[in-house]
Amino acid sequence: MKIKVCVNGQWYEKFIDIRISLLEFLRNELNLTGAKECCLVGECGACAVLVDGVNVNSCIYLAAWADGKNITTIEGIEKNGKLSDIQESFIKNGAVQCGFCTPGLIISSTALLNKKSNLTKFEIRRGISGNLCRCTGYQKIINAISEVDKNKCNKNEQ
Amino acid sequence: MYQLKSYTETNSIYQASEILINNENAMIIAGGTDVLVKMRDLKKSYIDKDLVGITRIKELNEIYKDKEENIIIGSCVNFTKLEENEIILKNIPILAKSSSLVGGPQIRNMGTIGGNICNGVTSAESASVLFALNAKLEIENINRKKIIPIENFYIDHAKVLLKQGDILSKIIINKKDYEGFKGVYFKFAPRNAMDIATIGVSVMLKEKNNKIEDIRLAYGVAGPIPLRAKNTEKLSINLELNEKNIDIICDNVLKETNTRNSWRASKAYRDNLIKVFTKRAILNLIGVDYEN
């Protein structure tokens, strides 16, 4: 099957095997290995990407479904070689340890921050509840997201 | 790589139904959060299938009120949309609430209400709520359209009333089934996300002068299929809403539920949860803060 898909701002037209997931398409066909392969059943969130701005697990998303859609992976989050606010905040707050969950968490945080601002701790916890991390214990991740959210709100007020 | 034979994207119910009728091996896939997981597990009836995608069918993605103010929900509406939709939030917040408790954000972005019901599992978040709402289901195939009550849809664990070629297109909630009611859904699960319910309790209540005018008690994981405690509902009508009566109702519910032991929870624990959460739900609906 032939699909036409926009990944990180660039259009691709590719013949794909109908059996592959979006994750396999991104990693094997486009060499975008930022989205991680982990549980493969949609439980850990390491493979999260944005499809038309919506956060999904690419491991349980057929590549065929991506036809005509806009995909953003972790590689597309930085702009012109500059890390996004949330990426900077993760580094600053020590929210990255082994780093395996990080791409998925950055994607989920981005989706969350795009959707809403002035987030409560509960909303942040809920927003990243589809992503598992085994090293940081989440607090630093929550701090990192909270910081970006607060800075954004302050900027808007000024 | 998934072990599937073919995939066809359809853009009308007719087209999807036609494929299903002509091919015994064809199977519908909506959000995929269940089908793809089972396929990955190599579950026998889920591999080497000819999958038929239906999520791009426009009419299956709509939520609206018809002329009689019945609420119509397309079967491919996902949980995020249900959680945020104005019509749902305003008229049946109980469904928005239960939708918000499904899986995590990524699952809610993909999983559909129709898929959730068609699985036929008792723990489905939307199922017990739709039982409490007296939902009707519209099932279509190339020859006919029929509307059945959700209670008739469930036959047995993971078995629903769909023949090859049938597609669940709409979920209908009549005005008389939500107007004037207040509803609450409680899910009991060990964690706050990515969890399957140990018990799900949906209560819809209509009260007048502190008396029960109408009540609907629906349960998930209280039997092989979602169920209503109809005898208890009948005996509750016109009862005064005081703690003694509420306790009677809660005790009575257990005569109609059929819980079991599993690795998630024991029967005794589940029975206790049913009682506690039914009480909590009713008190919550009459404005009493209850913690026990």
Short mmCIF file of C-alpha atoms in Angstrom, two decimals:
data_model
loop_
_atom_site.label_atom_id
_atom_site.label_comp_id
_atom_site.label_asym_id
_atom_site.label_seq_id
_atom_site.Cartn_x
_atom_site.Cartn_y
_atom_site.Cartn_z
CA MET A 1 0.00 0.00 0.00
CA LYS A 2 1.17 3.50 -0.77
CA ILE A 3 0.89 6.21 1.87
CA LYS A 4 1.58 9.91 1.81
CA VAL A 5 2.53 11.28 5.17
CA CYS A 6 4.05 14.45 6.59
CA VAL A 7 6.64 13.73 9.27
CA ASN A 8 8.20 16.65 11.13
CA GLY A 9 7.24 19.02 8.34
CA GLN A 10 8.50 16.91 5.46
CA TRP A 11 6.21 14.96 3.10
CA TYR A 12 7.03 11.36 2.25
CA GLU A 13 5.40 9.03 -0.27
CA LYS A 14 6.22 5.43 0.48
CA PHE A 15 5.08 1.95 -0.32
CA ILE A 16 4.57 0.19 2.98
CA ASP A 17 3.88 -3.31 4.15
CA ILE A 18 0.30 -3.25 5.39
CA ARG A 19 1.34 -5.16 8.53
CA ILE A 20 3.66 -2.57 10.05
CA SER A 21 2.88 -0.16 12.85
CA LEU A 22 3.56 3.56 12.69
CA LEU A 23 6.44 2.98 15.11
CA GLU A 24 8.05 0.48 12.73
CA PHE A 25 7.48 2.86 9.84
CA LEU A 26 9.20 5.73 11.65
CA ARG A 27 12.11 3.70 12.95
CA ASN A 28 12.78 1.35 10.04
CA GLU A 29 11.68 3.28 6.98
CA LEU A 30 12.52 6.84 7.96
CA ASN A 31 15.33 6.10 10.39
CA LEU A 32 13.71 8.23 13.07
CA THR A 33 14.70 6.23 16.12
CA GLY A 34 13.67 8.80 18.71
CA ALA A 35 10.33 7.12 19.40
CA LYS A 36 11.27 4.05 21.43
CA GLU A 37 10.06 0.50 21.05
CA CYS A 38 9.17 -0.92 24.43
CA CYS A 39 5.98 -2.62 25.62
CA LEU A 40 4.33 -2.77 22.15
CA VAL A 41 0.85 -2.89 23.69
CA GLY A 42 0.23 0.77 24.42
CA GLU A 43 1.01 0.68 28.12
CA CYS A 44 4.35 2.46 28.56
CA GLY A 45 4.13 5.46 26.22
CA ALA A 46 7.80 5.28 25.12
CA CYS A 47 6.67 5.28 21.47
CA ALA A 48 4.35 8.31 21.76
CA VAL A 49 4.14 10.65 18.77
CA LEU A 50 1.72 13.40 17.77
CA VAL A 51 -0.69 12.62 14.94
CA ASP A 52 -2.34 15.84 13.78
CA GLY A 53 -1.37 17.25 17.17
CA VAL A 54 -2.94 14.39 19.10
CA ASN A 55 -0.82 12.20 21.35
CA VAL A 56 -0.93 8.50 20.38
CA ASN A 57 1.09 5.37 21.00
CA SER A 58 2.69 4.61 17.64
CA CYS A 59 3.13 0.91 18.54
CA ILE A 60 -0.61 0.28 18.42
CA TYR A 61 -1.24 2.56 15.45
CA LEU A 62 -1.16 1.05 11.98
CA ALA A 63 1.17 2.79 9.54
CA ALA A 64 -1.73 2.67 7.07
CA TRP A 65 -3.71 5.00 9.34
CA ALA A 66 -1.04 7.68 8.98
CA ASP A 67 -1.97 8.26 5.33
CA GLY A 68 -2.60 11.97 4.81
CA LYS A 69 -1.71 12.86 8.38
CA ASN A 70 0.78 15.13 10.05
CA ILE A 71 3.18 13.32 12.39
CA THR A 72 5.49 14.96 14.91
CA THR A 73 8.14 12.81 16.56
CA ILE A 74 10.68 13.81 19.19
CA GLU A 75 13.04 14.74 16.34
CA GLY A 76 10.55 17.40 15.28
CA ILE A 77 10.18 19.02 18.69
CA GLU A 78 13.39 21.06 18.51
CA LYS A 79 13.28 23.92 16.05
CA ASN A 80 16.32 24.97 13.97
CA GLY A 81 18.72 23.23 16.29
CA LYS A 82 17.22 24.89 19.35
CA LEU A 83 15.64 22.72 22.03
CA SER A 84 12.05 23.47 23.00
CA ASP A 85 11.22 24.99 26.38
CA ILE A 86 10.06 21.67 27.73
CA GLN A 87 13.26 19.92 26.61
CA GLU A 88 15.37 22.59 28.31
CA SER A 89 13.27 22.30 31.42
CA PHE A 90 13.72 18.51 31.56
CA ILE A 91 17.50 18.99 31.47
CA LYS A 92 17.46 21.81 34.01
CA ASN A 93 15.25 19.91 36.46
CA GLY A 94 17.13 16.62 36.17
CA ALA A 95 14.05 14.93 34.74
CA VAL A 96 16.18 12.73 32.47
CA GLN A 97 18.02 9.71 33.78
CA CYS A 98 18.39 6.67 31.56
CA GLY A 99 16.46 8.60 28.94
CA PHE A 100 14.44 5.75 27.49
CA CYS A 101 11.07 7.17 28.49
CA THR A 102 12.10 10.76 27.75
CA PRO A 103 11.02 11.07 24.09
CA GLY A 104 7.53 9.80 24.97
CA LEU A 105 7.31 12.03 28.02
CA ILE A 106 8.40 15.09 26.05
CA ILE A 107 5.71 14.29 23.45
CA SER A 108 3.03 13.86 26.14
CA SER A 109 4.14 17.04 27.92
CA THR A 110 4.06 18.95 24.64
CA ALA A 111 0.54 17.70 23.90
CA LEU A 112 -0.55 18.64 27.40
CA LEU A 113 0.98 22.12 27.33
CA ASN A 114 -0.47 22.82 23.88
CA LYS A 115 -3.91 21.91 25.10
CA LYS A 116 -4.09 23.76 28.39
CA SER A 117 -2.24 26.18 30.55
CA ASN A 118 -2.25 27.02 34.22
CA LEU A 119 -2.10 23.32 35.01
CA THR A 120 -2.65 21.89 38.45
CA LYS A 121 -0.36 19.16 39.77
CA PHE A 122 -3.23 16.74 39.29
CA GLU A 123 -3.69 17.74 35.65
CA ILE A 124 0.02 17.29 35.00
CA ARG A 125 0.00 13.84 36.62
CA ARG A 126 -3.05 12.91 34.58
CA GLY A 127 -1.50 14.27 31.38
CA ILE A 128 1.53 12.01 31.66
CA SER A 129 -0.28 9.03 33.14
CA GLY A 130 0.14 7.09 29.90
CA ASN A 131 3.92 7.19 30.19
CA LEU A 132 6.02 5.04 32.46
CA CYS A 133 9.41 6.02 33.85
CA ARG A 134 11.47 3.67 35.99
CA CYS A 135 14.25 6.01 37.15
CA THR A 136 13.13 9.48 38.09
CA GLY A 137 10.12 8.76 40.25
CA TYR A 138 8.16 11.36 38.27
CA GLN A 139 8.57 14.29 40.68
CA LYS A 140 11.30 15.92 38.61
CA ILE A 141 9.32 15.40 35.44
CA ILE A 142 6.30 17.05 37.03
CA ASN A 143 8.50 19.92 38.24
CA ALA A 144 9.88 20.37 34.73
CA ILE A 145 6.43 20.55 33.14
CA SER A 146 5.12 22.80 35.89
CA GLU A 147 8.00 25.23 35.38
CA VAL A 148 7.37 25.60 31.65
CA ASP A 149 3.66 26.07 32.29
CA LYS A 150 4.29 28.79 34.89
CA ASN A 151 6.79 30.63 32.67
CA LYS A 152 4.31 30.55 29.82
CA CYS A 153 1.51 31.93 32.03
CA ASN A 154 3.76 34.68 33.38
CA LYS A 155 4.76 35.67 29.86
CA ASN A 156 1.12 35.88 28.84
CA GLU A 157 0.30 38.12 31.78
CA GLN A 158 3.05 40.60 30.99
CA MET B 1 4.91 -6.48 12.58
CA TYR B 2 1.29 -7.45 12.98
CA GLN B 3 0.07 -10.75 11.69
CA LEU B 4 -2.76 -9.49 9.53
CA LYS B 5 -3.73 -10.42 6.03
CA SER B 6 -5.08 -7.20 4.60
CA TYR B 7 -6.36 -3.79 5.57
CA THR B 8 -9.14 -1.83 3.88
CA GLU B 9 -10.05 1.70 4.81
CA THR B 10 -13.76 2.32 4.26
CA ASN B 11 -15.68 5.56 4.06
CA SER B 12 -19.26 4.37 4.38
CA ILE B 13 -21.13 1.94 6.58
CA TYR B 14 -22.50 0.26 3.48
CA GLN B 15 -19.05 -0.38 2.07
CA ALA B 16 -17.74 -1.76 5.35
CA SER B 17 -20.76 -4.00 5.79
CA GLU B 18 -20.48 -5.31 2.25
CA ILE B 19 -16.88 -6.35 2.76
CA LEU B 20 -17.79 -8.07 6.02
CA ILE B 21 -20.66 -9.98 4.44
CA ASN B 22 -18.60 -11.18 1.49
CA ASN B 23 -15.62 -12.21 3.53
CA GLU B 24 -15.95 -14.46 6.58
CA ASN B 25 -12.40 -13.60 7.56
CA ALA B 26 -12.97 -9.85 7.68
CA MET B 27 -13.04 -8.05 11.00
CA ILE B 28 -13.78 -4.47 11.99
CA ILE B 29 -11.10 -2.37 13.59
CA ALA B 30 -11.88 1.03 15.11
CA GLY B 31 -9.39 2.66 17.52
CA GLY B 32 -7.35 -0.52 17.64
CA THR B 33 -6.40 -0.24 21.30
CA ASP B 34 -7.90 -3.65 21.89
CA VAL B 35 -7.75 -5.43 18.53
CA LEU B 36 -4.09 -4.62 17.89
CA VAL B 37 -3.10 -5.65 21.40
CA LYS B 38 -4.83 -8.99 21.01
CA MET B 39 -3.23 -9.40 17.61
CA ARG B 40 0.16 -8.74 19.14
CA ASP B 41 -0.61 -11.43 21.73
CA LEU B 42 -1.32 -13.78 18.79
CA LYS B 43 -4.81 -14.54 20.08
CA LYS B 44 -6.17 -17.13 17.72
CA SER B 45 -9.30 -15.39 16.53
CA TYR B 46 -7.40 -12.14 15.99
CA ILE B 47 -4.59 -13.19 13.64
CA ASP B 48 -4.47 -13.41 9.85
CA LYS B 49 -7.57 -11.26 9.58
CA ASP B 50 -8.70 -8.99 6.80
CA LEU B 51 -9.14 -5.80 8.78
CA VAL B 52 -11.76 -3.24 7.87
CA GLY B 53 -11.10 0.28 9.18
CA ILE B 54 -14.18 2.36 9.96
CA THR B 55 -12.85 5.38 11.88
CA ARG B 56 -12.80 7.62 8.80
CA ILE B 57 -16.55 7.22 8.25
CA LYS B 58 -17.79 10.71 8.99
CA GLU B 59 -21.19 9.88 10.47
CA LEU B 60 -19.60 7.56 13.03
CA ASN B 61 -17.62 10.45 14.50
CA GLU B 62 -20.43 12.80 15.41
CA ILE B 63 -22.15 13.75 18.63
CA TYR B 64 -25.41 15.67 18.33
CA LYS B 65 -28.95 16.13 19.61
CA ASP B 66 -31.78 15.16 17.29
CA LYS B 67 -35.13 16.95 16.97
CA GLU B 68 -36.56 15.21 20.03
CA GLU B 69 -33.41 16.16 21.96
CA ASN B 70 -32.19 12.58 22.14
CA ILE B 71 -28.41 12.45 22.30
CA ILE B 72 -26.79 10.57 19.44
CA ILE B 73 -23.20 9.41 19.74
CA GLY B 74 -21.39 7.90 16.75
CA SER B 75 -19.69 4.61 17.58
CA CYS B 76 -16.21 5.82 16.54
CA VAL B 77 -16.20 8.80 18.88
CA ASN B 78 -13.12 8.49 21.08
CA PHE B 79 -12.96 8.92 24.84
CA THR B 80 -11.13 12.25 24.76
CA LYS B 81 -13.94 13.69 22.68
CA LEU B 82 -16.59 12.27 25.01
CA GLU B 83 -14.76 13.73 27.98
CA GLU B 84 -14.66 17.21 26.44
CA ASN B 85 -17.83 17.44 24.36
CA GLU B 86 -20.22 20.20 25.41
CA ILE B 87 -23.41 18.20 24.82
CA ILE B 88 -22.13 15.30 26.90
CA LEU B 89 -20.77 17.53 29.68
CA LYS B 90 -24.00 19.46 29.92
CA ASN B 91 -26.54 16.66 29.69
CA ILE B 92 -24.87 13.43 30.72
CA PRO B 93 -21.76 14.36 32.72
CA ILE B 94 -21.68 10.81 34.08
CA LEU B 95 -20.49 9.61 30.65
CA ALA B 96 -17.85 12.34 30.42
CA LYS B 97 -16.61 11.31 33.85
CA SER B 98 -16.41 7.59 33.09
CA SER B 99 -14.69 8.34 29.76
CA SER B 100 -12.06 10.37 31.58
CA LEU B 101 -11.16 7.30 33.63
CA VAL B 102 -10.27 5.07 30.67
CA GLY B 103 -6.57 4.10 30.32
CA GLY B 104 -4.21 7.02 29.81
CA PRO B 105 -4.35 10.03 27.46
CA GLN B 106 -2.96 8.13 24.45
CA ILE B 107 -5.52 5.35 24.90
CA ARG B 108 -8.36 7.86 25.29
CA ASN B 109 -7.22 9.57 22.09
CA MET B 110 -7.63 6.33 20.13
CA GLY B 111 -10.10 4.08 21.93
CA THR B 112 -13.72 4.43 20.80
CA ILE B 113 -16.98 4.06 22.70
CA GLY B 114 -18.29 1.60 20.10
CA GLY B 115 -15.20 -0.57 20.34
CA ASN B 116 -15.48 -0.48 24.10
CA ILE B 117 -19.00 -1.92 23.92
CA CYS B 118 -18.45 -4.35 21.04
CA ASN B 119 -15.64 -6.05 22.97
CA GLY B 120 -18.36 -7.28 25.24
CA VAL B 121 -16.24 -7.11 28.38
CA THR B 122 -17.89 -6.35 31.68
CA SER B 123 -15.16 -3.97 32.88
CA ALA B 124 -15.65 -1.52 29.98
CA GLU B 125 -15.87 1.97 31.43
CA SER B 126 -18.68 3.09 29.16
CA ALA B 127 -20.79 -0.06 29.50
CA SER B 128 -22.28 0.25 32.96
CA VAL B 129 -22.89 3.96 32.42
CA LEU B 130 -24.78 3.23 29.19
CA PHE B 131 -26.78 0.59 31.07
CA ALA B 132 -27.74 3.21 33.64
CA LEU B 133 -28.66 5.62 30.83
CA ASN B 134 -30.95 3.04 29.19
CA ALA B 135 -28.95 3.51 25.99
CA LYS B 136 -30.23 2.16 22.68
CA LEU B 137 -27.89 0.89 20.02
CA GLU B 138 -28.38 1.29 16.31
CA ILE B 139 -26.98 -1.64 14.36
CA GLU B 140 -26.72 -1.43 10.58
CA ASN B 141 -25.88 -3.70 7.72
CA ILE B 142 -26.48 -3.48 3.99
CA ASN B 143 -30.08 -4.65 4.25
CA ARG B 144 -31.47 -3.15 7.38
CA LYS B 145 -31.14 -0.96 10.39
CA LYS B 146 -32.31 -1.95 13.84
CA ILE B 147 -32.36 -0.34 17.24
CA ILE B 148 -32.01 -2.46 20.35
CA PRO B 149 -31.63 -1.71 24.06
CA ILE B 150 -28.05 -2.15 25.27
CA GLU B 151 -29.17 -4.86 27.69
CA ASN B 152 -30.08 -7.12 24.79
CA PHE B 153 -26.75 -6.48 23.12
CA TYR B 154 -24.68 -8.36 25.66
CA ILE B 155 -25.05 -12.13 25.42
CA ASP B 156 -22.15 -13.52 27.37
CA HIS B 157 -18.62 -12.61 28.34
CA ALA B 158 -16.98 -11.11 25.21
CA LYS B 159 -20.03 -12.05 23.15
CA VAL B 160 -22.38 -9.47 21.71
CA LEU B 161 -25.33 -9.46 19.37
CA LEU B 162 -23.47 -8.71 16.14
CA LYS B 163 -23.66 -10.96 13.12
CA GLN B 164 -21.02 -10.85 10.38
CA GLY B 165 -21.82 -7.70 8.41
CA ASP B 166 -23.44 -5.84 11.31
CA ILE B 167 -21.92 -2.56 12.37
CA LEU B 168 -22.76 -0.68 15.54
CA SER B 169 -23.30 2.81 14.19
CA LYS B 170 -24.94 4.89 16.89
CA ILE B 171 -25.54 5.01 20.58
CA ILE B 172 -28.80 6.75 21.39
CA ILE B 173 -29.75 8.21 24.73
CA ASN B 174 -33.35 9.31 24.83
CA LYS B 175 -34.30 12.60 26.44
CA LYS B 176 -36.52 10.91 29.02
CA ASP B 177 -33.56 8.80 30.13
CA TYR B 178 -31.29 11.68 31.07
CA GLU B 179 -33.52 14.67 31.72
CA GLY B 180 -34.05 15.34 35.40
CA PHE B 181 -31.56 12.69 36.43
CA LYS B 182 -28.35 13.20 38.28
CA GLY B 183 -25.73 10.57 37.76
CA VAL B 184 -22.44 9.45 39.20
CA TYR B 185 -19.89 6.83 38.19
CA PHE B 186 -17.36 5.29 40.52
CA LYS B 187 -14.50 3.16 39.31
CA PHE B 188 -12.55 1.23 41.84
CA ALA B 189 -9.05 0.30 40.73
CA PRO B 190 -5.71 0.16 42.53
CA ARG B 191 -4.11 2.92 40.47
CA ASN B 192 -5.42 6.17 39.02
CA ALA B 193 -4.63 5.41 35.37
CA MET B 194 -4.00 2.60 32.91
CA ASP B 195 -6.14 0.35 35.05
CA ILE B 196 -8.92 -2.13 34.52
CA ALA B 197 -11.78 -1.57 36.96
CA THR B 198 -12.08 -3.91 39.93
CA ILE B 199 -15.64 -2.71 40.15
CA GLY B 200 -17.60 -0.03 38.30
CA VAL B 201 -20.74 1.52 39.77
CA SER B 202 -23.12 3.81 37.89
CA VAL B 203 -26.09 5.36 39.63
CA MET B 204 -28.70 7.63 38.05
CA LEU B 205 -31.16 9.25 40.43
CA LYS B 206 -34.26 11.38 40.14
CA GLU B 207 -35.56 12.67 43.44
CA LYS B 208 -38.59 14.62 44.55
CA ASN B 209 -39.21 15.94 48.06
CA ASN B 210 -36.35 13.82 49.36
CA LYS B 211 -37.98 10.69 47.95
CA ILE B 212 -36.67 8.49 45.17
CA GLU B 213 -38.74 9.10 42.07
CA ASP B 214 -36.60 6.96 39.82
CA ILE B 215 -33.28 5.23 40.26
CA ARG B 216 -31.02 3.16 38.04
CA LEU B 217 -28.28 1.01 39.45
CA ALA B 218 -25.78 -0.43 36.97
CA TYR B 219 -22.61 -2.40 37.61
CA GLY B 220 -19.49 -3.42 35.75
CA VAL B 221 -17.41 -6.46 36.80
CA ALA B 222 -20.32 -7.61 38.98
CA GLY B 223 -21.03 -10.50 36.61
CA PRO B 224 -19.90 -11.85 33.23
CA ILE B 225 -21.67 -8.95 31.53
CA PRO B 226 -22.60 -5.47 32.80
CA LEU B 227 -25.88 -5.58 34.68
CA ARG B 228 -28.69 -3.61 36.28
CA ALA B 229 -30.09 -4.28 39.73
CA LYS B 230 -33.66 -3.96 38.49
CA ASN B 231 -35.51 -5.50 41.42
CA THR B 232 -33.74 -3.19 43.81
CA GLU B 233 -34.58 -0.27 41.57
CA LYS B 234 -38.25 -1.20 41.69
CA LEU B 235 -38.32 -1.56 45.43
CA SER B 236 -36.51 1.75 45.89
CA ILE B 237 -39.17 3.86 44.19
CA ASN B 238 -40.83 6.28 46.61
CA LEU B 239 -38.47 5.40 49.43
CA GLU B 240 -37.40 8.31 51.52
CA LEU B 241 -33.73 9.15 51.08
CA ASN B 242 -32.31 8.46 54.53
CA GLU B 243 -29.32 6.44 55.60
CA LYS B 244 -31.38 3.45 56.72
CA ASN B 245 -33.14 3.12 53.39
CA ILE B 246 -29.93 3.60 51.46
CA ASP B 247 -28.36 0.76 53.44
CA ILE B 248 -31.34 -1.44 52.58
CA ILE B 249 -30.86 -0.63 48.89
CA CYS B 250 -27.15 -1.44 49.05
CA ASP B 251 -27.74 -4.78 50.78
CA ASN B 252 -30.41 -5.65 48.28
CA VAL B 253 -28.20 -5.01 45.27
CA LEU B 254 -26.01 -7.96 46.24
CA LYS B 255 -28.92 -10.33 45.64
CA GLU B 256 -28.77 -9.39 41.98
CA THR B 257 -25.04 -9.18 41.34
CA ASN B 258 -22.88 -12.15 40.59
CA THR B 259 -19.27 -11.33 41.43
CA ARG B 260 -16.40 -13.78 41.31
CA ASN B 261 -12.94 -14.41 42.69
CA SER B 262 -10.09 -13.41 40.41
CA TRP B 263 -6.49 -12.40 40.85
CA ARG B 264 -7.61 -8.77 40.88
CA ALA B 265 -9.95 -9.11 43.83
CA SER B 266 -11.87 -11.68 45.83
CA LYS B 267 -15.62 -12.08 45.66
CA ALA B 268 -16.03 -10.86 49.23
CA TYR B 269 -13.99 -7.75 48.48
CA ARG B 270 -15.97 -7.03 45.32
CA ASP B 271 -19.29 -7.45 47.15
CA ASN B 272 -18.15 -5.05 49.80
CA LEU B 273 -17.06 -2.55 47.13
CA ILE B 274 -20.47 -2.74 45.49
CA LYS B 275 -22.17 -1.92 48.77
CA VAL B 276 -19.80 0.86 49.74
CA PHE B 277 -19.77 2.50 46.34
CA THR B 278 -23.52 2.30 45.83
CA LYS B 279 -23.98 4.05 49.15
CA ARG B 280 -21.29 6.58 48.36
CA ALA B 281 -22.88 7.23 44.98
CA ILE B 282 -26.39 7.82 46.32
CA LEU B 283 -25.16 10.04 49.15
CA ASN B 284 -23.01 11.92 46.69
CA LEU B 285 -26.03 12.51 44.47
CA ILE B 286 -28.07 13.97 47.32
CA GLY B 287 -25.21 16.23 48.28
CA VAL B 288 -23.79 14.42 51.28
CA ASP B 289 -20.03 14.19 51.47
CA TYR B 290 -19.31 10.64 52.40
CA GLU B 291 -16.02 9.05 53.32
CA ASN B 292 -15.91 5.63 54.88
#
